[in-house]
Amino acid sequence: MTDFRIQLTRPDDWHLHVRDGQMLESVVPDSARQFARAIIMPNLKPPVATVVQALEYRKRILMALPEGSEFQPLMTLYLTEQTTPEEIRAAADSGHIHAVKYYPAGATTNAASGVGDIRRVFPVLEQMQQHGLPLLMHGEVTDPEVDVFDREAVFIERELDMLVQEFPGLPMVLEHITTRAAVEYVQDGPDKLAATVTAHHLLLNRNAIFQGGLRPHHYCLPLLKREQHRQALVGAVTSGNARFFLGTDSAPHPRGAKESDCGCAGIYTARNALELYAEVFDEAGALDRLEAFAAFHGPDFYGMPRNSGTIELERTEAEIPETVDFGGQVGVPFRAGGRTRWRLVG
Ligand code: DOR
Ligand code: ZN
C-alpha cells in the first residue's frame, strides 16, 4: 500500500547515545532529522560527571547540528560514587541538565565509573528527590552469578523495589526495558516510575543474535529476550499507558568494534528510528497510539512542553544502506541492506 500517510506531533528521543568528536558530527544529524529533543547519555570516556562537563558537551552537540536545526540536546549527568549533593543542586539550577544516569559499575559500555553499591549514593538521590531531578536506570545487576538474560528481572527484585520505597518522590525511568517482568512492574508501579522502550527490543527477539551465525549487530545490553517478552513490550507501548515512552538507545560503534573477538554492545537505530517504531505500531494495529508514545508521554513525564511542530510518515518502503559513515569509520545501521516499511517525508 502506498500513499497512506500519517501526521504526528514532532517526537522526542528520551534515551540516545551520540558520542563525541567526529562520530558525534556524523550521527547527530540522523536524530535531528526526526526528533525535536533527545536525552543525551553521559557514558563518554571520561564520563560526563559534572555540570561543567555536561554544559561543554552540550555545546559540542549544538556545533555538530546541521545548519538551521532546532534540535535540543537534553543533558544528563553520569552518577558516580564521587557525585556530591552540591553537584546535583548545580545541575538542577543549570537549566540544561534534565536527569542523572545510574549505571551499575561495569554493566555496559563505559560503565566502569558507575556505582558499585547504590546505598552509597543515597544522599545524592535524596537531593535529586528534592529537586525532582529524574534518575535514569540501566536496570541490570552485574552479579556474575546471575544469568545474563535474567539481569533485568533480578535488578527489579534487588534494587528497583528498594529504590521506589526509599525515594517515593523521586522520578525514575527504567531505561530500555526488555522483559515482561519490567512491563508488569512499571505498569502497576508507583506514579513516578516510567520506562523507555527501544525499537530493536520491539522488533527482535533473542533468536536474532544467532540467526544463521553469530550476529554482532544484534548485540546490545540489555540483551534481546524471548519472543514472549518482545510481545509484552509491544503490548505495553501500544496500550496507551503513559508510563511507557520512546527511547531508542541508539548506540553507534564502528564496525570493527562490533565485529571483534570481544564486540561492543549497541545497535545503531537512529537513522530510521521513527520508521521502525511506526512499523511496530502498524503491525499491532495501533498506529493511532504512536503519537502519544513518541511525542506526549515523555514530555509529560519530564514536565516539559509537548512539541508544536509535526512530522509526516508514509507507508512505503525505503532502502537502508549496508553501511554508514561514523566520522571516517564504517558503521553498520540496524537492518543494514534491508528496507523500512515506512518513510519519513517531512
Ligand atoms: O547496547 C548498549 N549500548 N547498551 C548500553 O547500555 C550502552 C550502549 C552504548 O553506550 O554503547
Ligand atoms: Zn543507553
mmCIF file of C-alpha atoms and ligand atoms in Angstrom:
data_model
loop_
_atom_site.group_PDB
_atom_site.id
_atom_site.type_symbol
_atom_site.label_atom_id
_atom_site.label_comp_id
_atom_site.label_asym_id
_atom_site.label_seq_id
_atom_site.Cartn_x
_atom_site.Cartn_y
_atom_site.Cartn_z
ATOM 1 C CA MET A 1 0.000 0.000 0.000
ATOM 2 C CA THR A 2 1.422 3.402 -0.855
ATOM 3 C CA ASP A 3 0.361 6.968 -0.307
ATOM 4 C CA PHE A 4 -1.030 6.234 3.112
ATOM 5 C CA ARG A 5 0.298 8.978 5.324
ATOM 6 C CA ILE A 6 0.060 9.873 8.987
ATOM 7 C CA GLN A 7 0.945 13.124 10.643
ATOM 8 C CA LEU A 8 2.334 13.246 14.163
ATOM 9 C CA THR A 9 3.429 15.910 16.587
ATOM 10 C CA ARG A 10 7.219 16.014 16.276
ATOM 11 C CA PRO A 11 8.524 13.338 18.669
ATOM 12 C CA ASP A 12 11.475 13.210 21.082
ATOM 13 C CA ASP A 13 14.014 10.506 21.855
ATOM 14 C CA TRP A 14 14.289 10.041 25.618
ATOM 15 C CA HIS A 15 17.451 7.882 25.500
ATOM 16 C CA LEU A 16 20.209 8.480 22.968
ATOM 17 C CA HIS A 17 23.978 7.998 22.586
ATOM 18 C CA VAL A 18 25.659 10.444 20.212
ATOM 19 C CA ARG A 19 29.306 10.008 21.379
ATOM 20 C CA ASP A 20 31.781 12.806 20.694
ATOM 21 C CA GLY A 21 34.211 14.223 18.104
ATOM 22 C CA GLN A 22 33.876 13.058 14.502
ATOM 23 C CA MET A 23 31.440 10.312 15.451
ATOM 24 C CA LEU A 24 29.135 12.908 17.008
ATOM 25 C CA GLU A 25 29.203 15.001 13.850
ATOM 26 C CA SER A 26 28.118 12.129 11.671
ATOM 27 C CA VAL A 27 25.404 10.623 13.894
ATOM 28 C CA VAL A 28 23.590 13.599 15.410
ATOM 29 C CA PRO A 29 22.012 14.757 12.100
ATOM 30 C CA ASP A 30 20.114 11.438 11.927
ATOM 31 C CA SER A 31 18.370 12.152 15.224
ATOM 32 C CA ALA A 32 17.893 15.856 14.483
ATOM 33 C CA ARG A 33 16.038 14.972 11.271
ATOM 34 C CA GLN A 34 13.318 13.139 13.209
ATOM 35 C CA PHE A 35 13.263 14.359 16.780
ATOM 36 C CA ALA A 36 12.924 17.782 18.401
ATOM 37 C CA ARG A 37 14.805 16.812 21.544
ATOM 38 C CA ALA A 38 16.785 13.929 22.950
ATOM 39 C CA ILE A 39 18.033 12.898 26.367
ATOM 40 C CA ILE A 40 21.775 12.517 25.811
ATOM 41 C CA MET A 41 23.548 9.688 27.579
ATOM 42 C CA PRO A 42 26.700 10.664 29.505
ATOM 43 C CA ASN A 43 28.809 7.495 29.048
ATOM 44 C CA LEU A 44 31.710 9.143 27.270
ATOM 45 C CA LYS A 45 35.321 8.407 28.148
ATOM 46 C CA PRO A 46 35.810 10.059 30.623
ATOM 47 C CA PRO A 47 32.164 10.161 31.732
ATOM 48 C CA VAL A 48 30.128 13.377 31.759
ATOM 49 C CA ALA A 49 30.035 13.540 35.548
ATOM 50 C CA THR A 50 29.981 17.275 36.296
ATOM 51 C CA VAL A 51 27.800 20.199 35.332
ATOM 52 C CA VAL A 52 30.749 21.881 33.619
ATOM 53 C CA GLN A 53 31.413 18.774 31.522
ATOM 54 C CA ALA A 54 27.742 18.451 30.598
ATOM 55 C CA LEU A 55 27.454 22.080 29.502
ATOM 56 C CA GLU A 56 30.604 21.774 27.382
ATOM 57 C CA TYR A 57 29.326 18.553 25.836
ATOM 58 C CA ARG A 58 26.036 20.290 25.069
ATOM 59 C CA LYS A 59 27.885 22.995 23.154
ATOM 60 C CA ARG A 60 29.769 20.402 21.106
ATOM 61 C CA ILE A 61 26.467 18.739 20.194
ATOM 62 C CA LEU A 62 24.938 22.063 19.154
ATOM 63 C CA MET A 63 28.017 22.756 16.995
ATOM 64 C CA ALA A 64 27.583 19.399 15.242
ATOM 65 C CA LEU A 65 23.988 20.085 14.184
ATOM 66 C CA PRO A 66 23.120 20.779 10.562
ATOM 67 C CA GLU A 67 22.554 24.441 9.844
ATOM 68 C CA GLY A 68 19.103 25.636 10.823
ATOM 69 C CA SER A 69 18.386 22.620 13.019
ATOM 70 C CA GLU A 70 16.494 23.414 16.213
ATOM 71 C CA PHE A 71 17.226 20.057 17.807
ATOM 72 C CA GLN A 72 17.701 20.389 21.550
ATOM 73 C CA PRO A 73 20.078 18.095 23.426
ATOM 74 C CA LEU A 74 18.787 17.458 26.952
ATOM 75 C CA MET A 75 21.824 16.722 29.060
ATOM 76 C CA THR A 76 22.334 14.155 31.824
ATOM 77 C CA LEU A 77 24.978 13.591 34.480
ATOM 78 C CA TYR A 78 26.754 10.295 34.975
ATOM 79 C CA LEU A 79 26.259 9.125 38.558
ATOM 80 C CA THR A 80 29.479 8.015 40.268
ATOM 81 C CA GLU A 81 30.275 7.278 43.890
ATOM 82 C CA GLN A 82 32.018 10.673 43.925
ATOM 83 C CA THR A 83 28.950 12.644 42.818
ATOM 84 C CA THR A 84 28.041 15.172 45.524
ATOM 85 C CA PRO A 85 24.688 16.629 46.568
ATOM 86 C CA GLU A 86 26.169 20.052 45.674
ATOM 87 C CA GLU A 87 26.721 18.921 42.095
ATOM 88 C CA ILE A 88 23.075 17.851 41.966
ATOM 89 C CA ARG A 89 21.952 21.262 43.170
ATOM 90 C CA ALA A 90 24.095 22.904 40.494
ATOM 91 C CA ALA A 91 22.685 20.516 37.872
ATOM 92 C CA ALA A 92 19.111 21.334 38.859
ATOM 93 C CA ASP A 93 19.909 25.061 38.650
ATOM 94 C CA SER A 94 21.747 24.790 35.314
ATOM 95 C CA GLY A 95 18.598 24.760 33.181
ATOM 96 C CA HIS A 96 20.177 22.226 30.814
ATOM 97 C CA ILE A 97 20.564 19.072 32.892
ATOM 98 C CA HIS A 98 17.397 17.040 32.953
ATOM 99 C CA ALA A 99 18.364 13.774 34.620
ATOM 100 C CA VAL A 100 21.094 11.689 36.243
ATOM 101 C CA LYS A 101 22.091 8.316 34.812
ATOM 102 C CA TYR A 102 22.779 5.336 37.040
ATOM 103 C CA TYR A 103 24.981 2.636 35.559
ATOM 104 C CA PRO A 104 25.703 -0.231 37.934
ATOM 105 C CA ALA A 105 29.520 -0.370 37.739
ATOM 106 C CA GLY A 106 30.587 -2.495 34.785
ATOM 107 C CA ALA A 107 27.056 -3.138 33.492
ATOM 108 C CA THR A 108 27.715 -1.956 29.928
ATOM 109 C CA THR A 109 29.781 0.250 27.578
ATOM 110 C CA ASN A 110 31.818 2.801 29.581
ATOM 111 C CA ALA A 111 30.098 1.861 32.818
ATOM 112 C CA ALA A 112 33.347 1.246 34.722
ATOM 113 C CA SER A 113 32.927 4.513 36.655
ATOM 114 C CA GLY A 114 29.368 3.628 37.633
ATOM 115 C CA VAL A 115 28.041 2.861 41.090
ATOM 116 C CA GLY A 116 29.151 -0.288 42.940
ATOM 117 C CA ASP A 117 26.551 -0.018 45.694
ATOM 118 C CA ILE A 118 23.591 2.294 45.231
ATOM 119 C CA ARG A 119 23.278 2.752 49.009
ATOM 120 C CA ARG A 120 26.498 4.754 48.973
ATOM 121 C CA VAL A 121 24.848 7.500 46.906
ATOM 122 C CA PHE A 122 21.619 7.793 48.899
ATOM 123 C CA PRO A 123 22.439 11.420 49.928
ATOM 124 C CA VAL A 124 22.701 12.249 46.222
ATOM 125 C CA LEU A 125 19.381 10.558 45.459
ATOM 126 C CA GLU A 126 17.833 12.459 48.367
ATOM 127 C CA GLN A 127 18.983 15.731 46.791
ATOM 128 C CA MET A 128 17.617 14.664 43.389
ATOM 129 C CA GLN A 129 14.287 13.876 45.006
ATOM 130 C CA GLN A 130 14.169 17.366 46.499
ATOM 131 C CA HIS A 131 14.744 18.918 43.081
ATOM 132 C CA GLY A 132 12.574 16.457 41.175
ATOM 133 C CA LEU A 133 15.584 15.545 39.013
ATOM 134 C CA PRO A 134 14.879 12.118 37.464
ATOM 135 C CA LEU A 135 17.065 9.056 37.977
ATOM 136 C CA LEU A 136 17.548 7.096 34.742
ATOM 137 C CA MET A 137 18.497 3.498 35.384
ATOM 138 C CA HIS A 138 20.426 0.941 33.410
ATOM 139 C CA GLY A 139 18.410 -1.731 35.163
ATOM 140 C CA GLU A 140 20.676 -4.757 35.183
ATOM 141 C CA VAL A 141 22.583 -6.320 38.053
ATOM 142 C CA THR A 142 26.222 -7.135 37.364
ATOM 143 C CA ASP A 143 26.497 -10.114 39.724
ATOM 144 C CA PRO A 144 28.352 -12.726 37.655
ATOM 145 C CA GLU A 145 26.300 -15.452 39.316
ATOM 146 C CA VAL A 146 23.148 -14.107 37.670
ATOM 147 C CA ASP A 147 22.371 -15.391 34.176
ATOM 148 C CA VAL A 148 22.840 -12.595 31.614
ATOM 149 C CA PHE A 149 19.247 -12.987 30.408
ATOM 150 C CA ASP A 150 17.912 -12.546 33.970
ATOM 151 C CA ARG A 151 19.832 -9.422 34.955
ATOM 152 C CA GLU A 152 16.953 -7.020 34.405
ATOM 153 C CA ALA A 153 14.421 -9.101 36.340
ATOM 154 C CA VAL A 154 16.882 -9.501 39.218
ATOM 155 C CA PHE A 155 17.603 -5.750 39.220
ATOM 156 C CA ILE A 156 13.902 -5.122 39.780
ATOM 157 C CA GLU A 157 13.837 -7.506 42.755
ATOM 158 C CA ARG A 158 17.107 -6.484 44.357
ATOM 159 C CA GLU A 159 17.328 -2.754 43.635
ATOM 160 C CA LEU A 160 14.385 -1.073 41.977
ATOM 161 C CA ASP A 161 11.874 -2.245 44.531
ATOM 162 C CA MET A 162 14.051 -0.870 47.318
ATOM 163 C CA LEU A 163 14.628 2.439 45.496
ATOM 164 C CA VAL A 164 10.941 3.147 44.925
ATOM 165 C CA GLN A 165 10.279 2.515 48.604
ATOM 166 C CA GLU A 166 13.169 4.653 49.854
ATOM 167 C CA PHE A 167 12.526 7.513 47.412
ATOM 168 C CA PRO A 168 8.794 7.682 46.686
ATOM 169 C CA GLY A 169 9.081 11.264 45.425
ATOM 170 C CA LEU A 170 11.972 10.647 43.036
ATOM 171 C CA PRO A 171 11.017 10.431 39.340
ATOM 172 C CA MET A 172 12.668 7.295 37.933
ATOM 173 C CA VAL A 173 12.938 5.808 34.470
ATOM 174 C CA LEU A 174 13.777 2.167 33.945
ATOM 175 C CA GLU A 175 15.578 2.537 30.637
ATOM 176 C CA HIS A 176 15.327 0.244 27.601
ATOM 177 C CA ILE A 177 13.133 -2.380 29.239
ATOM 178 C CA THR A 178 13.258 -5.865 27.766
ATOM 179 C CA THR A 179 11.121 -8.203 29.877
ATOM 180 C CA ARG A 180 7.561 -8.969 30.873
ATOM 181 C CA ALA A 181 8.681 -8.521 34.492
ATOM 182 C CA ALA A 182 9.674 -4.909 33.751
ATOM 183 C CA VAL A 183 6.441 -4.201 31.877
ATOM 184 C CA GLU A 184 4.366 -5.512 34.776
ATOM 185 C CA TYR A 185 6.410 -3.741 37.411
ATOM 186 C CA VAL A 186 6.159 -0.384 35.647
ATOM 187 C CA GLN A 187 2.512 -0.571 34.679
ATOM 188 C CA ASP A 188 1.439 -1.402 38.222
ATOM 189 C CA GLY A 189 4.193 0.584 39.921
ATOM 190 C CA PRO A 190 4.321 3.947 41.642
ATOM 191 C CA ASP A 191 3.237 7.083 39.785
ATOM 192 C CA LYS A 192 6.738 8.459 39.450
ATOM 193 C CA LEU A 193 8.120 5.396 37.694
ATOM 194 C CA ALA A 194 8.234 5.191 33.898
ATOM 195 C CA ALA A 195 10.117 3.207 31.255
ATOM 196 C CA THR A 196 11.616 3.761 27.829
ATOM 197 C CA VAL A 197 11.392 1.132 25.100
ATOM 198 C CA THR A 198 13.735 0.784 22.114
ATOM 199 C CA ALA A 199 12.759 -0.053 18.547
ATOM 200 C CA HIS A 200 15.120 -3.020 18.439
ATOM 201 C CA HIS A 201 13.628 -4.661 21.536
ATOM 202 C CA LEU A 202 10.172 -4.226 19.965
ATOM 203 C CA LEU A 203 11.205 -5.732 16.630
ATOM 204 C CA LEU A 204 13.557 -8.578 17.517
ATOM 205 C CA ASN A 205 13.737 -11.463 19.928
ATOM 206 C CA ARG A 206 16.900 -13.222 21.033
ATOM 207 C CA ASN A 207 16.929 -15.617 18.090
ATOM 208 C CA ALA A 208 18.150 -12.638 16.062
ATOM 209 C CA ILE A 209 21.510 -12.794 17.853
ATOM 210 C CA PHE A 210 22.141 -16.253 16.413
ATOM 211 C CA GLN A 211 20.275 -16.235 13.106
ATOM 212 C CA GLY A 212 22.394 -18.393 10.760
ATOM 213 C CA GLY A 213 25.522 -17.479 12.723
ATOM 214 C CA LEU A 214 26.656 -15.046 15.357
ATOM 215 C CA ARG A 215 25.214 -11.591 14.658
ATOM 216 C CA PRO A 216 27.234 -8.915 16.434
ATOM 217 C CA HIS A 217 24.984 -6.148 15.121
ATOM 218 C CA HIS A 218 22.150 -7.588 17.171
ATOM 219 C CA TYR A 219 24.195 -7.499 20.352
ATOM 220 C CA CYS A 220 23.054 -4.836 22.792
ATOM 221 C CA LEU A 221 22.553 -4.502 26.525
ATOM 222 C CA PRO A 222 20.201 -5.423 27.982
ATOM 223 C CA LEU A 223 20.245 -8.398 25.611
ATOM 224 C CA LEU A 224 17.306 -9.182 23.353
ATOM 225 C CA LYS A 225 14.963 -11.606 25.115
ATOM 226 C CA ARG A 226 12.499 -14.419 24.287
ATOM 227 C CA GLU A 227 9.529 -13.785 21.997
ATOM 228 C CA GLN A 228 7.057 -13.686 24.905
ATOM 229 C CA HIS A 229 8.977 -10.719 26.322
ATOM 230 C CA ARG A 230 9.027 -8.912 22.981
ATOM 231 C CA GLN A 231 5.274 -9.359 22.807
ATOM 232 C CA ALA A 232 4.861 -7.960 26.313
ATOM 233 C CA LEU A 233 6.808 -4.854 25.241
ATOM 234 C CA VAL A 234 4.633 -4.405 22.155
ATOM 235 C CA GLY A 235 1.576 -4.760 24.370
ATOM 236 C CA ALA A 236 2.902 -2.115 26.755
ATOM 237 C CA VAL A 237 3.733 0.544 24.174
ATOM 238 C CA THR A 238 0.531 0.046 22.200
ATOM 239 C CA SER A 239 -1.668 0.034 25.330
ATOM 240 C CA GLY A 240 -1.676 3.813 25.563
ATOM 241 C CA ASN A 241 -0.259 3.664 29.111
ATOM 242 C CA ALA A 242 1.564 6.974 29.670
ATOM 243 C CA ARG A 243 4.335 5.326 31.695
ATOM 244 C CA PHE A 244 5.921 3.967 28.516
ATOM 245 C CA PHE A 245 7.667 6.261 26.083
ATOM 246 C CA LEU A 246 10.129 6.328 23.224
ATOM 247 C CA GLY A 247 13.860 5.970 23.889
ATOM 248 C CA THR A 248 15.906 4.493 21.062
ATOM 249 C CA ASP A 249 19.134 3.720 22.950
ATOM 250 C CA SER A 250 20.706 4.115 19.523
ATOM 251 C CA ALA A 251 24.348 3.365 20.301
ATOM 252 C CA PRO A 252 26.865 3.698 17.461
ATOM 253 C CA HIS A 253 30.078 1.682 17.463
ATOM 254 C CA PRO A 254 32.446 1.413 14.487
ATOM 255 C CA ARG A 255 32.095 -1.881 12.623
ATOM 256 C CA GLY A 256 35.487 -3.093 13.826
ATOM 257 C CA ALA A 257 34.487 -2.666 17.467
ATOM 258 C CA LYS A 258 31.416 -4.857 16.949
ATOM 259 C CA GLU A 259 32.850 -7.476 14.597
ATOM 260 C CA SER A 260 35.565 -8.442 17.030
ATOM 261 C CA ASP A 261 36.602 -11.220 19.416
ATOM 262 C CA CYS A 262 35.083 -9.104 22.195
ATOM 263 C CA GLY A 263 32.489 -6.980 20.465
ATOM 264 C CA CYS A 264 30.810 -3.901 21.922
ATOM 265 C CA ALA A 265 27.134 -3.780 22.854
ATOM 266 C CA GLY A 266 24.998 -1.297 20.965
ATOM 267 C CA ILE A 267 22.695 -1.057 17.945
ATOM 268 C CA TYR A 268 22.527 1.962 15.657
ATOM 269 C CA THR A 269 18.846 2.639 15.038
ATOM 270 C CA ALA A 270 18.959 6.444 14.889
ATOM 271 C CA ARG A 271 18.963 6.552 11.085
ATOM 272 C CA ASN A 272 15.454 5.069 10.796
ATOM 273 C CA ALA A 273 14.177 5.153 14.353
ATOM 274 C CA LEU A 274 10.751 6.611 13.848
ATOM 275 C CA GLU A 275 10.065 4.478 10.781
ATOM 276 C CA LEU A 276 10.923 1.374 12.805
ATOM 277 C CA TYR A 277 8.577 2.322 15.638
ATOM 278 C CA ALA A 278 5.831 3.052 13.072
ATOM 279 C CA GLU A 279 6.278 -0.493 11.743
ATOM 280 C CA VAL A 280 5.732 -1.938 15.229
ATOM 281 C CA PHE A 281 2.589 0.082 15.875
ATOM 282 C CA ASP A 282 1.244 -0.618 12.384
ATOM 283 C CA GLU A 283 1.739 -4.374 12.770
ATOM 284 C CA ALA A 284 -0.057 -4.250 16.110
ATOM 285 C CA GLY A 285 -2.952 -2.333 14.550
ATOM 286 C CA ALA A 286 -2.245 0.579 16.887
ATOM 287 C CA LEU A 287 -0.996 3.414 14.661
ATOM 288 C CA ASP A 288 -3.384 5.732 16.484
ATOM 289 C CA ARG A 289 -1.312 5.227 19.662
ATOM 290 C CA LEU A 290 2.078 6.026 18.108
ATOM 291 C CA GLU A 291 1.855 9.776 18.573
ATOM 292 C CA ALA A 292 1.270 9.657 22.324
ATOM 293 C CA PHE A 293 4.100 7.146 22.832
ATOM 294 C CA ALA A 294 6.528 9.129 20.676
ATOM 295 C CA ALA A 295 5.550 12.712 21.432
ATOM 296 C CA PHE A 296 3.348 13.084 24.536
ATOM 297 C CA HIS A 297 4.216 10.654 27.321
ATOM 298 C CA GLY A 298 7.888 11.650 27.500
ATOM 299 C CA PRO A 299 7.480 15.423 27.889
ATOM 300 C CA ASP A 300 4.538 14.889 30.229
ATOM 301 C CA PHE A 301 6.730 12.754 32.495
ATOM 302 C CA TYR A 302 9.636 15.213 32.400
ATOM 303 C CA GLY A 303 7.306 18.178 32.975
ATOM 304 C CA MET A 304 8.277 19.758 29.676
ATOM 305 C CA PRO A 305 6.016 21.214 26.985
ATOM 306 C CA ARG A 306 4.957 18.966 24.115
ATOM 307 C CA ASN A 307 6.437 19.954 20.752
ATOM 308 C CA SER A 308 4.438 22.162 18.453
ATOM 309 C CA GLY A 309 5.750 21.088 15.027
ATOM 310 C CA THR A 310 4.681 17.990 13.108
ATOM 311 C CA ILE A 311 6.275 15.266 11.020
ATOM 312 C CA GLU A 312 4.750 13.034 8.382
ATOM 313 C CA LEU A 313 5.269 9.337 7.762
ATOM 314 C CA GLU A 314 4.299 7.490 4.595
ATOM 315 C CA ARG A 315 3.628 3.765 4.403
ATOM 316 C CA THR A 316 6.151 2.950 1.730
ATOM 317 C CA GLU A 317 9.406 1.028 1.675
ATOM 318 C CA ALA A 318 12.810 2.645 1.705
ATOM 319 C CA GLU A 319 16.254 1.082 1.490
ATOM 320 C CA ILE A 320 18.621 1.002 4.428
ATOM 321 C CA PRO A 321 22.262 1.144 3.308
ATOM 322 C CA GLU A 322 24.764 -1.626 4.101
ATOM 323 C CA THR A 323 26.988 0.871 5.857
ATOM 324 C CA VAL A 324 27.005 4.459 7.040
ATOM 325 C CA ASP A 325 29.803 6.873 7.890
ATOM 326 C CA PHE A 326 30.708 7.183 11.552
ATOM 327 C CA GLY A 327 33.161 10.074 11.351
ATOM 328 C CA GLY A 328 35.533 8.416 8.896
ATOM 329 C CA GLN A 329 34.897 4.930 10.264
ATOM 330 C CA VAL A 330 32.425 2.407 8.901
ATOM 331 C CA GLY A 331 29.160 1.949 10.789
ATOM 332 C CA VAL A 332 26.522 -0.737 10.274
ATOM 333 C CA PRO A 333 22.971 0.532 10.834
ATOM 334 C CA PHE A 334 20.103 -1.590 12.132
ATOM 335 C CA ARG A 335 18.709 -3.818 9.346
ATOM 336 C CA ALA A 336 21.637 -2.911 7.070
ATOM 337 C CA GLY A 337 20.916 -3.708 3.426
ATOM 338 C CA GLY A 338 17.216 -4.230 4.201
ATOM 339 C CA ARG A 339 14.182 -1.992 3.929
ATOM 340 C CA THR A 340 11.968 0.097 6.123
ATOM 341 C CA ARG A 341 8.205 -0.254 5.740
ATOM 342 C CA TRP A 342 7.623 3.400 6.479
ATOM 343 C CA ARG A 343 9.365 6.533 5.326
ATOM 344 C CA LEU A 344 9.672 9.899 6.998
ATOM 345 C CA VAL A 345 8.561 12.500 4.474
ATOM 346 C CA GLY A 346 8.734 15.748 6.378
HETATM 347 O O1 DOR B 1 23.732 -1.747 23.979
HETATM 348 C C1 DOR B 1 24.077 -0.798 24.662
HETATM 349 N N1 DOR B 1 24.944 0.136 24.207
HETATM 350 N N2 DOR B 1 23.598 -0.701 25.898
HETATM 351 C C2 DOR B 1 24.041 0.223 26.743
HETATM 352 O O2 DOR B 1 23.578 0.248 27.850
HETATM 353 C C3 DOR B 1 25.104 1.178 26.359
HETATM 354 C C4 DOR B 1 25.162 1.349 24.922
HETATM 355 C C5 DOR B 1 26.435 2.031 24.450
HETATM 356 O O3 DOR B 1 26.795 3.067 25.005
HETATM 357 O O4 DOR B 1 27.062 1.534 23.522
HETATM 358 ZN ZN ZN B 2 21.872 3.528 26.503
#
